[in-house]
Amino acid sequence: MYFLYKEHQIHFTDDGQGDALVFLHGLGGNARNWTYQRQYFFSRRRMICLDLPGHGKSEGKSIGFSEFVDVVIALIDHLGIDKVAICGLSKGARAGLGVAARAKDRVSGLIVVNTCLYLSPSDQAARTMLYDELLLGPAGVQSWARQLLAQMAIAEGTTIYHGFLRSLDSLDRPYIRTLFQQIQDYDQRSEVATITSPTLLIHGAKDQIVPSYCHGELQQLIPHALHQVFEQCGHLPYLEAPERFNEAVDSFLRDQASPAT
């Protein structure tokens, strides 16, 4: 399915039934990343998986990262939904945080998976050097991918590892490098501090993409948030431990829907 955002065709999937749950993927990902979640929630919720601008089947590479929030809100409006829950990974989590901050009455629950709002100068420099390798040609993208997988704590030989390497053939390297810089430069901390939606923070303990101080900062900015640590997971717990992840999300959302006792 598609909807028109300004002059851009934006792709999404929409299946299942019940209260709406929107999934937002990470940098370089797409709506297909949430296969395990679509299978689990099919009989429980209406699941909407968005290809964020410039990703998957969506157009819109000229849309800046700060506008991704507007795209998500436009999709909710397009579907005529009053309230949604949002589950986002990394970059997608930051878009979800923005929706919860700017459209408080539209977000019934927010699940934030492995994201950060700020990196220290040394971490910024190291991350910039890593993403600069995308512009060095085939050898650079292979080096970038293997370093990134190591930092995400994805073991060699796993299905996730090989799937990530296969996806490199369709990667728009200059676009991803540009979008990475926009994400890194975007300071969202003051906005996030205004969030009132029920929030679950999920942290993969082995993840090195998101430093531990980033999780602490999110807990300070959203003091009412619940926090779960997946000790055996890295950056992608929804793929590494899908059963536990799905149950955590389901339980959190059911608790929000239950009347207070």
C-alpha atoms as an extended CHARMM CRD file, in Angstrom:
* protein
*
       261  EXT
         1         1  MET       CA              0.0000000000        0.0000000000        0.0000000000  PROA      1               0.0000000000
         2         2  TYR       CA              1.0420000000        3.5920000000       -0.5750000000  PROA      2               0.0000000000
         3         3  PHE       CA              0.0180000000        7.0580000000        0.5050000000  PROA      3               0.0000000000
         4         4  LEU       CA              1.1620000000       10.3900000000       -0.8410000000  PROA      4               0.0000000000
         5         5  TYR       CA              3.2830000000       12.6080000000        1.3710000000  PROA      5               0.0000000000
         6         6  LYS       CA              3.7260000000       15.8660000000       -0.4970000000  PROA      6               0.0000000000
         7         7  GLU       CA              4.9070000000       14.5860000000       -3.9030000000  PROA      7               0.0000000000
         8         8  HSD       CA              6.3780000000       11.3160000000       -2.5750000000  PROA      8               0.0000000000
         9         9  GLN       CA              4.8660000000        7.8160000000       -2.6210000000  PROA      9               0.0000000000
        10        10  ILE       CA              5.3790000000        6.2780000000        0.8230000000  PROA      10              0.0000000000
        11        11  HSD       CA              4.9480000000        2.5230000000        1.2130000000  PROA      11              0.0000000000
        12        12  PHE       CA              3.4500000000        0.7030000000        4.1940000000  PROA      12              0.0000000000
        13        13  THR       CA              1.8040000000       -2.5930000000        5.0780000000  PROA      13              0.0000000000
        14        14  ASP       CA             -1.4700000000       -2.7990000000        7.0000000000  PROA      14              0.0000000000
        15        15  ASP       CA             -2.8200000000       -6.0990000000        8.3050000000  PROA      15              0.0000000000
        16        16  GLY       CA             -4.2640000000       -7.7670000000       11.3820000000  PROA      16              0.0000000000
        17        17  GLN       CA             -7.0920000000       -6.3310000000       13.4200000000  PROA      17              0.0000000000
        18        18  GLY       CA             -7.6460000000       -4.4950000000       16.6740000000  PROA      18              0.0000000000
        19        19  ASP       CA             -5.8700000000       -1.5080000000       18.1710000000  PROA      19              0.0000000000
        20        20  ALA       CA             -3.2460000000       -0.0440000000       15.8460000000  PROA      20              0.0000000000
        21        21  LEU       CA              0.4760000000       -0.6970000000       16.3540000000  PROA      21              0.0000000000
        22        22  VAL       CA              2.9710000000        1.0810000000       14.0680000000  PROA      22              0.0000000000
        23        23  PHE       CA              6.4680000000       -0.3900000000       13.5560000000  PROA      23              0.0000000000
        24        24  LEU       CA              9.3500000000        1.9070000000       12.5320000000  PROA      24              0.0000000000
        25        25  HSD       CA             12.6220000000        0.3520000000       11.3210000000  PROA      25              0.0000000000
        26        26  GLY       CA             16.2010000000        1.4940000000       11.7630000000  PROA      26              0.0000000000
        27        27  LEU       CA             18.6630000000        3.1580000000        9.3900000000  PROA      27              0.0000000000
        28        28  GLY       CA             18.9270000000        1.2240000000        6.1310000000  PROA      28              0.0000000000
        29        29  GLY       CA             16.0810000000       -1.1190000000        7.1080000000  PROA      29              0.0000000000
        30        30  ASN       CA             12.5350000000       -1.4970000000        5.8180000000  PROA      30              0.0000000000
        31        31  ALA       CA              9.0600000000       -2.7360000000        6.7250000000  PROA      31              0.0000000000
        32        32  ARG       CA             10.0510000000       -6.3700000000        6.0810000000  PROA      32              0.0000000000
        33        33  ASN       CA             12.3270000000       -6.2740000000        9.1480000000  PROA      33              0.0000000000
        34        34  TRP       CA              9.2800000000       -6.8530000000       11.3770000000  PROA      34              0.0000000000
        35        35  THR       CA              8.2830000000      -10.2850000000       10.0000000000  PROA      35              0.0000000000
        36        36  TYR       CA              8.3100000000      -12.0130000000       13.4150000000  PROA      36              0.0000000000
        37        37  GLN       CA              6.2090000000       -9.2310000000       14.9040000000  PROA      37              0.0000000000
        38        38  ARG       CA              3.6750000000       -9.3490000000       12.0650000000  PROA      38              0.0000000000
        39        39  GLN       CA              3.2630000000      -13.0840000000       12.5940000000  PROA      39              0.0000000000
        40        40  TYR       CA              2.8170000000      -12.7380000000       16.3490000000  PROA      40              0.0000000000
        41        41  PHE       CA              0.5060000000       -9.7250000000       16.4150000000  PROA      41              0.0000000000
        42        42  PHE       CA             -1.6450000000      -10.6740000000       13.4110000000  PROA      42              0.0000000000
        43        43  SER       CA             -4.5170000000      -11.9350000000       15.5570000000  PROA      43              0.0000000000
        44        44  ARG       CA             -3.9510000000       -9.3840000000       18.3260000000  PROA      44              0.0000000000
        45        45  ARG       CA             -3.5610000000       -5.9420000000       16.7200000000  PROA      45              0.0000000000
        46        46  ARG       CA             -3.7800000000       -3.9740000000       13.5240000000  PROA      46              0.0000000000
        47        47  MET       CA             -0.1430000000       -3.8340000000       12.4380000000  PROA      47              0.0000000000
        48        48  ILE       CA              1.1910000000       -1.0250000000       10.2880000000  PROA      48              0.0000000000
        49        49  CYS       CA              4.7970000000       -1.3200000000        9.0890000000  PROA      49              0.0000000000
        50        50  LEU       CA              6.1620000000        1.7630000000        7.3820000000  PROA      50              0.0000000000
        51        51  ASP       CA              9.0020000000        2.0470000000        4.8840000000  PROA      51              0.0000000000
        52        52  LEU       CA             10.4020000000        5.3510000000        6.1200000000  PROA      52              0.0000000000
        53        53  PRO       CA             11.2760000000        7.8900000000        3.3710000000  PROA      53              0.0000000000
        54        54  GLY       CA             14.0680000000        6.7130000000        1.0910000000  PROA      54              0.0000000000
        55        55  HSD       CA             13.8950000000        3.1410000000        2.4200000000  PROA      55              0.0000000000
        56        56  GLY       CA             12.3540000000       -0.0400000000        1.0560000000  PROA      56              0.0000000000
        57        57  LYS       CA              9.6940000000        0.7920000000       -1.5180000000  PROA      57              0.0000000000
        58        58  SER       CA              9.2540000000        4.4070000000       -0.3690000000  PROA      58              0.0000000000
        59        59  GLU       CA             10.3070000000        7.4830000000       -2.2810000000  PROA      59              0.0000000000
        60        60  GLY       CA             11.4470000000       10.6240000000       -0.5110000000  PROA      60              0.0000000000
        61        61  LYS       CA             15.2230000000       10.6620000000       -0.2820000000  PROA      61              0.0000000000
        62        62  SER       CA             15.0090000000       14.4490000000       -0.2760000000  PROA      62              0.0000000000
        63        63  ILE       CA             13.0090000000       14.3610000000        2.9860000000  PROA      63              0.0000000000
        64        64  GLY       CA             15.2540000000       15.2230000000        5.9120000000  PROA      64              0.0000000000
        65        65  PHE       CA             15.3290000000       13.1320000000        9.0760000000  PROA      65              0.0000000000
        66        66  SER       CA             13.6810000000       15.8700000000       11.1590000000  PROA      66              0.0000000000
        67        67  GLU       CA             10.6200000000       15.5580000000        8.8780000000  PROA      67              0.0000000000
        68        68  PHE       CA             10.1990000000       11.7930000000        9.3980000000  PROA      68              0.0000000000
        69        69  VAL       CA              7.9220000000       12.5600000000       12.3560000000  PROA      69              0.0000000000
        70        70  ASP       CA              5.5820000000       14.4760000000       10.0400000000  PROA      70              0.0000000000
        71        71  VAL       CA              5.5230000000       11.5030000000        7.6540000000  PROA      71              0.0000000000
        72        72  VAL       CA              4.4350000000        9.1430000000       10.4520000000  PROA      72              0.0000000000
        73        73  ILE       CA              1.7220000000       11.5480000000       11.6070000000  PROA      73              0.0000000000
        74        74  ALA       CA              0.5670000000       11.9450000000        7.9830000000  PROA      74              0.0000000000
        75        75  LEU       CA              0.2400000000        8.1430000000        7.7000000000  PROA      75              0.0000000000
        76        76  ILE       CA             -1.8710000000        7.9960000000       10.8740000000  PROA      76              0.0000000000
        77        77  ASP       CA             -4.0720000000       10.7600000000        9.4720000000  PROA      77              0.0000000000
        78        78  HSD       CA             -4.2890000000        9.0080000000        6.0990000000  PROA      78              0.0000000000
        79        79  LEU       CA             -5.5650000000        5.8560000000        7.8160000000  PROA      79              0.0000000000
        80        80  GLY       CA             -8.0340000000        7.8180000000        9.9310000000  PROA      80              0.0000000000
        81        81  ILE       CA             -6.7100000000        6.4200000000       13.2060000000  PROA      81              0.0000000000
        82        82  ASP       CA             -7.2090000000        8.4340000000       16.3810000000  PROA      82              0.0000000000
        83        83  LYS       CA             -4.6460000000        6.6520000000       18.5640000000  PROA      83              0.0000000000
        84        84  VAL       CA             -1.7450000000        4.3020000000       17.8520000000  PROA      84              0.0000000000
        85        85  ALA       CA              0.9650000000        2.4960000000       19.7270000000  PROA      85              0.0000000000
        86        86  ILE       CA              4.4200000000        2.9070000000       18.1940000000  PROA      86              0.0000000000
        87        87  CYS       CA              7.3770000000        0.5140000000       18.3190000000  PROA      87              0.0000000000
        88        88  GLY       CA             10.6200000000        1.7920000000       16.8280000000  PROA      88              0.0000000000
        89        89  LEU       CA             14.2200000000        0.6480000000       16.5540000000  PROA      89              0.0000000000
        90        90  SER       CA             17.1490000000        3.0710000000       16.6670000000  PROA      90              0.0000000000
        91        91  LYS       CA             16.3960000000        5.7310000000       14.0090000000  PROA      91              0.0000000000
        92        92  GLY       CA             12.7770000000        4.5580000000       13.9090000000  PROA      92              0.0000000000
        93        93  ALA       CA             12.5900000000        4.8840000000       17.6990000000  PROA      93              0.0000000000
        94        94  ARG       CA             13.6840000000        8.5030000000       17.4090000000  PROA      94              0.0000000000
        95        95  ALA       CA             10.8990000000        9.1410000000       14.8960000000  PROA      95              0.0000000000
        96        96  GLY       CA              8.4690000000        7.4950000000       17.3310000000  PROA      96              0.0000000000
        97        97  LEU       CA              9.7330000000        9.6650000000       20.1720000000  PROA      97              0.0000000000
        98        98  GLY       CA              9.1080000000       12.7090000000       18.0010000000  PROA      98              0.0000000000
        99        99  VAL       CA              5.5180000000       11.6390000000       17.3010000000  PROA      99              0.0000000000
       100       100  ALA       CA              4.9030000000       11.0780000000       21.0210000000  PROA      100             0.0000000000
       101       101  ALA       CA              6.2890000000       14.5540000000       21.7700000000  PROA      101             0.0000000000
       102       102  ARG       CA              4.4750000000       16.4540000000       19.0170000000  PROA      102             0.0000000000
       103       103  ALA       CA              1.1680000000       14.5450000000       18.9240000000  PROA      103             0.0000000000
       104       104  LYS       CA              0.7150000000       13.5400000000       22.5530000000  PROA      104             0.0000000000
       105       105  ASP       CA             -2.9860000000       12.7410000000       22.2220000000  PROA      105             0.0000000000
       106       106  ARG       CA             -2.3670000000       10.3120000000       19.3380000000  PROA      106             0.0000000000
       107       107  VAL       CA              0.0870000000        7.8900000000       21.0170000000  PROA      107             0.0000000000
       108       108  SER       CA             -1.3730000000        5.2800000000       23.3790000000  PROA      108             0.0000000000
       109       109  GLY       CA              1.9590000000        3.5760000000       24.0420000000  PROA      109             0.0000000000
       110       110  LEU       CA              5.5740000000        3.8750000000       22.9260000000  PROA      110             0.0000000000
       111       111  ILE       CA              8.2250000000        1.1560000000       22.6870000000  PROA      111             0.0000000000
       112       112  VAL       CA             11.7550000000        2.4970000000       22.2290000000  PROA      112             0.0000000000
       113       113  VAL       CA             14.3800000000       -0.0750000000       21.1910000000  PROA      113             0.0000000000
       114       114  ASN       CA             18.1100000000        0.6770000000       21.3810000000  PROA      114             0.0000000000
       115       115  THR       CA             18.3490000000        4.3400000000       20.5040000000  PROA      115             0.0000000000
       116       116  CYS       CA             20.2970000000        7.3820000000       21.6090000000  PROA      116             0.0000000000
       117       117  LEU       CA             19.6500000000       11.1060000000       21.4680000000  PROA      117             0.0000000000
       118       118  TYR       CA             23.2430000000       12.2270000000       21.9360000000  PROA      118             0.0000000000
       119       119  LEU       CA             26.7600000000       10.8460000000       21.4950000000  PROA      119             0.0000000000
       120       120  SER       CA             29.8590000000       12.1130000000       23.2540000000  PROA      120             0.0000000000
       121       121  PRO       CA             32.3720000000       13.9440000000       20.9740000000  PROA      121             0.0000000000
       122       122  SER       CA             34.6700000000       10.9140000000       20.9200000000  PROA      122             0.0000000000
       123       123  ASP       CA             31.8120000000        8.5580000000       20.0550000000  PROA      123             0.0000000000
       124       124  GLN       CA             30.5940000000       10.9520000000       17.3610000000  PROA      124             0.0000000000
       125       125  ALA       CA             34.0600000000       11.0240000000       15.8030000000  PROA      125             0.0000000000
       126       126  ALA       CA             34.3470000000        7.2360000000       15.8210000000  PROA      126             0.0000000000
       127       127  ARG       CA             30.8660000000        6.7910000000       14.3430000000  PROA      127             0.0000000000
       128       128  THR       CA             31.5940000000        9.3620000000       11.6230000000  PROA      128             0.0000000000
       129       129  MET       CA             34.7790000000        7.5330000000       10.6490000000  PROA      129             0.0000000000
       130       130  LEU       CA             32.8300000000        4.2880000000       10.3870000000  PROA      130             0.0000000000
       131       131  TYR       CA             30.1340000000        5.7510000000        8.1390000000  PROA      131             0.0000000000
       132       132  ASP       CA             32.7310000000        7.4900000000        5.9750000000  PROA      132             0.0000000000
       133       133  GLU       CA             33.7360000000        3.9960000000        4.8260000000  PROA      133             0.0000000000
       134       134  LEU       CA             30.4570000000        3.8160000000        2.9110000000  PROA      134             0.0000000000
       135       135  LEU       CA             31.9100000000        6.2820000000        0.4240000000  PROA      135             0.0000000000
       136       136  LEU       CA             35.0530000000        4.2380000000       -0.2560000000  PROA      136             0.0000000000
       137       137  GLY       CA             33.5170000000        1.7620000000       -2.7030000000  PROA      137             0.0000000000
       138       138  PRO       CA             32.8600000000       -1.9960000000       -2.4040000000  PROA      138             0.0000000000
       139       139  ALA       CA             35.7620000000       -2.6640000000       -0.0470000000  PROA      139             0.0000000000
       140       140  GLY       CA             34.6260000000        0.1770000000        2.1650000000  PROA      140             0.0000000000
       141       141  VAL       CA             31.0250000000       -1.0140000000        2.4020000000  PROA      141             0.0000000000
       142       142  GLN       CA             32.1420000000       -4.5320000000        3.3000000000  PROA      142             0.0000000000
       143       143  SER       CA             34.4200000000       -3.1600000000        6.0150000000  PROA      143             0.0000000000
       144       144  TRP       CA             31.6270000000       -0.9070000000        7.2750000000  PROA      144             0.0000000000
       145       145  ALA       CA             29.1520000000       -3.7970000000        7.3800000000  PROA      145             0.0000000000
       146       146  ARG       CA             31.4290000000       -6.1540000000        9.2920000000  PROA      146             0.0000000000
       147       147  GLN       CA             32.3620000000       -3.4910000000       11.8380000000  PROA      147             0.0000000000
       148       148  LEU       CA             28.7290000000       -2.5170000000       12.2640000000  PROA      148             0.0000000000
       149       149  LEU       CA             27.6550000000       -6.1270000000       12.7400000000  PROA      149             0.0000000000
       150       150  ALA       CA             30.3390000000       -6.5710000000       15.3870000000  PROA      150             0.0000000000
       151       151  GLN       CA             29.1590000000       -3.4690000000       17.2280000000  PROA      151             0.0000000000
       152       152  MET       CA             25.5600000000       -4.6850000000       16.9950000000  PROA      152             0.0000000000
       153       153  ALA       CA             26.7650000000       -7.9740000000       18.5700000000  PROA      153             0.0000000000
       154       154  ILE       CA             25.4520000000      -10.0650000000       15.6700000000  PROA      154             0.0000000000
       155       155  ALA       CA             27.4690000000      -13.2820000000       15.5210000000  PROA      155             0.0000000000
       156       156  GLU       CA             29.0820000000      -14.4250000000       12.2810000000  PROA      156             0.0000000000
       157       157  GLY       CA             27.3300000000      -17.2910000000       10.5570000000  PROA      157             0.0000000000
       158       158  THR       CA             23.8630000000      -16.4280000000       11.8540000000  PROA      158             0.0000000000
       159       159  THR       CA             20.8780000000      -15.8390000000        9.6030000000  PROA      159             0.0000000000
       160       160  ILE       CA             20.7670000000      -12.1950000000       10.6990000000  PROA      160             0.0000000000
       161       161  TYR       CA             24.4590000000      -11.7420000000        9.8370000000  PROA      161             0.0000000000
       162       162  HSD       CA             24.1460000000      -13.1960000000        6.3380000000  PROA      162             0.0000000000
       163       163  GLY       CA             20.8910000000      -11.3690000000        5.6820000000  PROA      163             0.0000000000
       164       164  PHE       CA             22.5270000000       -8.0570000000        6.5380000000  PROA      164             0.0000000000
       165       165  LEU       CA             25.4190000000       -8.7450000000        4.1530000000  PROA      165             0.0000000000
       166       166  ARG       CA             23.0010000000       -9.6830000000        1.3460000000  PROA      166             0.0000000000
       167       167  SER       CA             21.1740000000       -6.3890000000        1.7940000000  PROA      167             0.0000000000
       168       168  LEU       CA             24.3160000000       -4.4520000000        0.8790000000  PROA      168             0.0000000000
       169       169  ASP       CA             23.6300000000       -4.9730000000       -2.8320000000  PROA      169             0.0000000000
       170       170  SER       CA             20.6330000000       -2.6230000000       -2.6610000000  PROA      170             0.0000000000
       171       171  LEU       CA             22.1480000000       -0.1110000000       -0.2260000000  PROA      171             0.0000000000
       172       172  ASP       CA             22.2610000000        3.4960000000       -1.4310000000  PROA      172             0.0000000000
       173       173  ARG       CA             25.5610000000        4.2880000000        0.2560000000  PROA      173             0.0000000000
       174       174  PRO       CA             25.6690000000        8.0820000000       -0.2770000000  PROA      174             0.0000000000
       175       175  TYR       CA             22.0840000000        8.4190000000        0.9330000000  PROA      175             0.0000000000
       176       176  ILE       CA             22.6870000000        6.3670000000        4.0770000000  PROA      176             0.0000000000
       177       177  ARG       CA             25.8320000000        8.4030000000        4.8170000000  PROA      177             0.0000000000
       178       178  THR       CA             23.8910000000       11.6620000000        4.4300000000  PROA      178             0.0000000000
       179       179  LEU       CA             20.9740000000       10.4880000000        6.5490000000  PROA      179             0.0000000000
       180       180  PHE       CA             23.3290000000        9.1830000000        9.2310000000  PROA      180             0.0000000000
       181       181  GLN       CA             24.8220000000       12.6550000000        9.5880000000  PROA      181             0.0000000000
       182       182  GLN       CA             21.3920000000       14.2480000000        9.8590000000  PROA      182             0.0000000000
       183       183  ILE       CA             20.4460000000       11.8100000000       12.6160000000  PROA      183             0.0000000000
       184       184  GLN       CA             23.6840000000       12.3540000000       14.5040000000  PROA      184             0.0000000000
       185       185  ASP       CA             23.3830000000       16.1420000000       14.3000000000  PROA      185             0.0000000000
       186       186  TYR       CA             19.7300000000       16.2540000000       15.4020000000  PROA      186             0.0000000000
       187       187  ASP       CA             19.4060000000       17.1310000000       19.0950000000  PROA      187             0.0000000000
       188       188  GLN       CA             16.0470000000       15.8210000000       20.2690000000  PROA      188             0.0000000000
       189       189  ARG       CA             16.5970000000       15.9280000000       24.0250000000  PROA      189             0.0000000000
       190       190  SER       CA             14.4200000000       18.9100000000       24.9060000000  PROA      190             0.0000000000
       191       191  GLU       CA             11.5760000000       17.4820000000       22.8110000000  PROA      191             0.0000000000
       192       192  VAL       CA             11.7740000000       14.0240000000       24.3840000000  PROA      192             0.0000000000
       193       193  ALA       CA             11.6030000000       15.5150000000       27.8730000000  PROA      193             0.0000000000
       194       194  THR       CA              7.9850000000       16.5480000000       27.1490000000  PROA      194             0.0000000000
       195       195  ILE       CA              6.7240000000       13.0020000000       26.4300000000  PROA      195             0.0000000000
       196       196  THR       CA              3.8100000000       11.8390000000       28.5890000000  PROA      196             0.0000000000
       197       197  SER       CA              2.8050000000        8.6300000000       26.7330000000  PROA      197             0.0000000000
       198       198  PRO       CA              3.3070000000        5.2950000000       28.5170000000  PROA      198             0.0000000000
       199       199  THR       CA              6.7690000000        4.2230000000       27.4180000000  PROA      199             0.0000000000
       200       200  LEU       CA              8.8010000000        1.0180000000       27.4220000000  PROA      200             0.0000000000
       201       201  LEU       CA             12.5580000000        1.2660000000       26.8770000000  PROA      201             0.0000000000
       202       202  ILE       CA             14.2000000000       -1.9280000000       25.5970000000  PROA      202             0.0000000000
       203       203  HSD       CA             17.9640000000       -2.2600000000       25.7850000000  PROA      203             0.0000000000
       204       204  GLY       CA             20.0820000000       -5.0660000000       24.3400000000  PROA      204             0.0000000000
       205       205  ALA       CA             22.9070000000       -5.4150000000       26.8770000000  PROA      205             0.0000000000
       206       206  LYS       CA             25.4920000000       -6.5200000000       24.2780000000  PROA      206             0.0000000000
       207       207  ASP       CA             24.7550000000       -3.6450000000       21.9140000000  PROA      207             0.0000000000
       208       208  GLN       CA             27.7520000000       -1.3610000000       21.3140000000  PROA      208             0.0000000000
       209       209  ILE       CA             25.9980000000        0.8590000000       18.7640000000  PROA      209             0.0000000000
       210       210  VAL       CA             24.1350000000        2.5950000000       21.5790000000  PROA      210             0.0000000000
       211       211  PRO       CA             26.4440000000        3.4030000000       24.5360000000  PROA      211             0.0000000000
       212       212  SER       CA             25.0930000000        2.7130000000       28.0100000000  PROA      212             0.0000000000
       213       213  TYR       CA             24.9520000000        6.4100000000       28.9090000000  PROA      213             0.0000000000
       214       214  CYS       CA             22.3220000000        6.8740000000       26.1750000000  PROA      214             0.0000000000
       215       215  HSD       CA             19.9540000000        4.5040000000       27.9620000000  PROA      215             0.0000000000
       216       216  GLY       CA             20.5300000000        6.3330000000       31.2200000000  PROA      216             0.0000000000
       217       217  GLU       CA             19.7460000000        9.6460000000       29.5730000000  PROA      217             0.0000000000
       218       218  LEU       CA             16.4650000000        8.3400000000       28.1380000000  PROA      218             0.0000000000
       219       219  GLN       CA             15.4350000000        7.1000000000       31.5930000000  PROA      219             0.0000000000
       220       220  GLN       CA             16.1710000000       10.5450000000       33.0300000000  PROA      220             0.0000000000
       221       221  LEU       CA             14.2650000000       12.3660000000       30.2820000000  PROA      221             0.0000000000
       222       222  ILE       CA             11.2520000000       10.0040000000       30.4970000000  PROA      222             0.0000000000
       223       223  PRO       CA             11.1860000000        9.1900000000       34.2340000000  PROA      223             0.0000000000
       224       224  HSD       CA              7.8460000000        7.3840000000       34.0270000000  PROA      224             0.0000000000
       225       225  ALA       CA              9.1870000000        4.9070000000       31.4360000000  PROA      225             0.0000000000
       226       226  LEU       CA              9.5250000000        1.2010000000       32.1420000000  PROA      226             0.0000000000
       227       227  HSD       CA             12.8820000000       -0.3620000000       31.2660000000  PROA      227             0.0000000000
       228       228  GLN       CA             13.7640000000       -3.8880000000       30.1750000000  PROA      228             0.0000000000
       229       229  VAL       CA             17.2730000000       -5.1870000000       29.5460000000  PROA      229             0.0000000000
       230       230  PHE       CA             17.7220000000       -8.1250000000       27.1670000000  PROA      230             0.0000000000
       231       231  GLU       CA             20.9730000000       -9.4850000000       28.5780000000  PROA      231             0.0000000000
       232       232  GLN       CA             21.7980000000      -11.8950000000       25.7310000000  PROA      232             0.0000000000
       233       233  CYS       CA             20.9200000000       -9.5230000000       22.8790000000  PROA      233             0.0000000000
       234       234  GLY       CA             22.6480000000       -6.8270000000       20.9060000000  PROA      234             0.0000000000
       235       235  HSD       CA             21.1420000000       -4.1120000000       18.7290000000  PROA      235             0.0000000000
       236       236  LEU       CA             18.3390000000       -6.2060000000       17.1910000000  PROA      236             0.0000000000
       237       237  PRO       CA             16.4430000000       -7.9750000000       20.0050000000  PROA      237             0.0000000000
       238       238  TYR       CA             13.2680000000       -8.1740000000       17.9020000000  PROA      238             0.0000000000
       239       239  LEU       CA             15.2120000000      -10.5570000000       15.6100000000  PROA      239             0.0000000000
       240       240  GLU       CA             17.6170000000      -12.1000000000       18.1180000000  PROA      240             0.0000000000
       241       241  ALA       CA             14.9500000000      -13.0240000000       20.7010000000  PROA      241             0.0000000000
       242       242  PRO       CA             11.6310000000      -12.4820000000       18.9180000000  PROA      242             0.0000000000
       243       243  GLU       CA              9.4770000000      -14.5410000000       21.2990000000  PROA      243             0.0000000000
       244       244  ARG       CA             10.6390000000      -12.6400000000       24.3720000000  PROA      244             0.0000000000
       245       245  PHE       CA             10.4870000000       -9.3250000000       22.5120000000  PROA      245             0.0000000000
       246       246  ASN       CA              6.9510000000       -9.8980000000       21.2680000000  PROA      246             0.0000000000
       247       247  GLU       CA              5.7440000000      -10.9760000000       24.6870000000  PROA      247             0.0000000000
       248       248  ALA       CA              7.3350000000       -7.9040000000       26.3000000000  PROA      248             0.0000000000
       249       249  VAL       CA              5.6560000000       -5.5560000000       23.8360000000  PROA      249             0.0000000000
       250       250  ASP       CA              2.3230000000       -7.3820000000       24.0870000000  PROA      250             0.0000000000
       251       251  SER       CA              2.3510000000       -7.3860000000       27.8840000000  PROA      251             0.0000000000
       252       252  PHE       CA              3.2530000000       -3.6870000000       28.0400000000  PROA      252             0.0000000000
       253       253  LEU       CA              0.4680000000       -2.6810000000       25.6610000000  PROA      253             0.0000000000
       254       254  ARG       CA             -2.1040000000       -4.8930000000       27.4020000000  PROA      254             0.0000000000
       255       255  ASP       CA             -1.1710000000       -3.3120000000       30.7380000000  PROA      255             0.0000000000
       256       256  GLN       CA             -1.7410000000        0.1570000000       29.2850000000  PROA      256             0.0000000000
       257       257  ALA       CA             -5.1770000000       -0.8920000000       28.0360000000  PROA      257             0.0000000000
       258       258  SER       CA             -6.2310000000       -2.3950000000       31.3930000000  PROA      258             0.0000000000
       259       259  PRO       CA             -8.2080000000       -0.1710000000       33.7470000000  PROA      259             0.0000000000
       260       260  ALA       CA             -6.3570000000        0.9140000000       36.8560000000  PROA      260             0.0000000000
       261       261  THR       CA             -7.1660000000       -1.0750000000       39.9690000000  PROA      261             0.0000000000
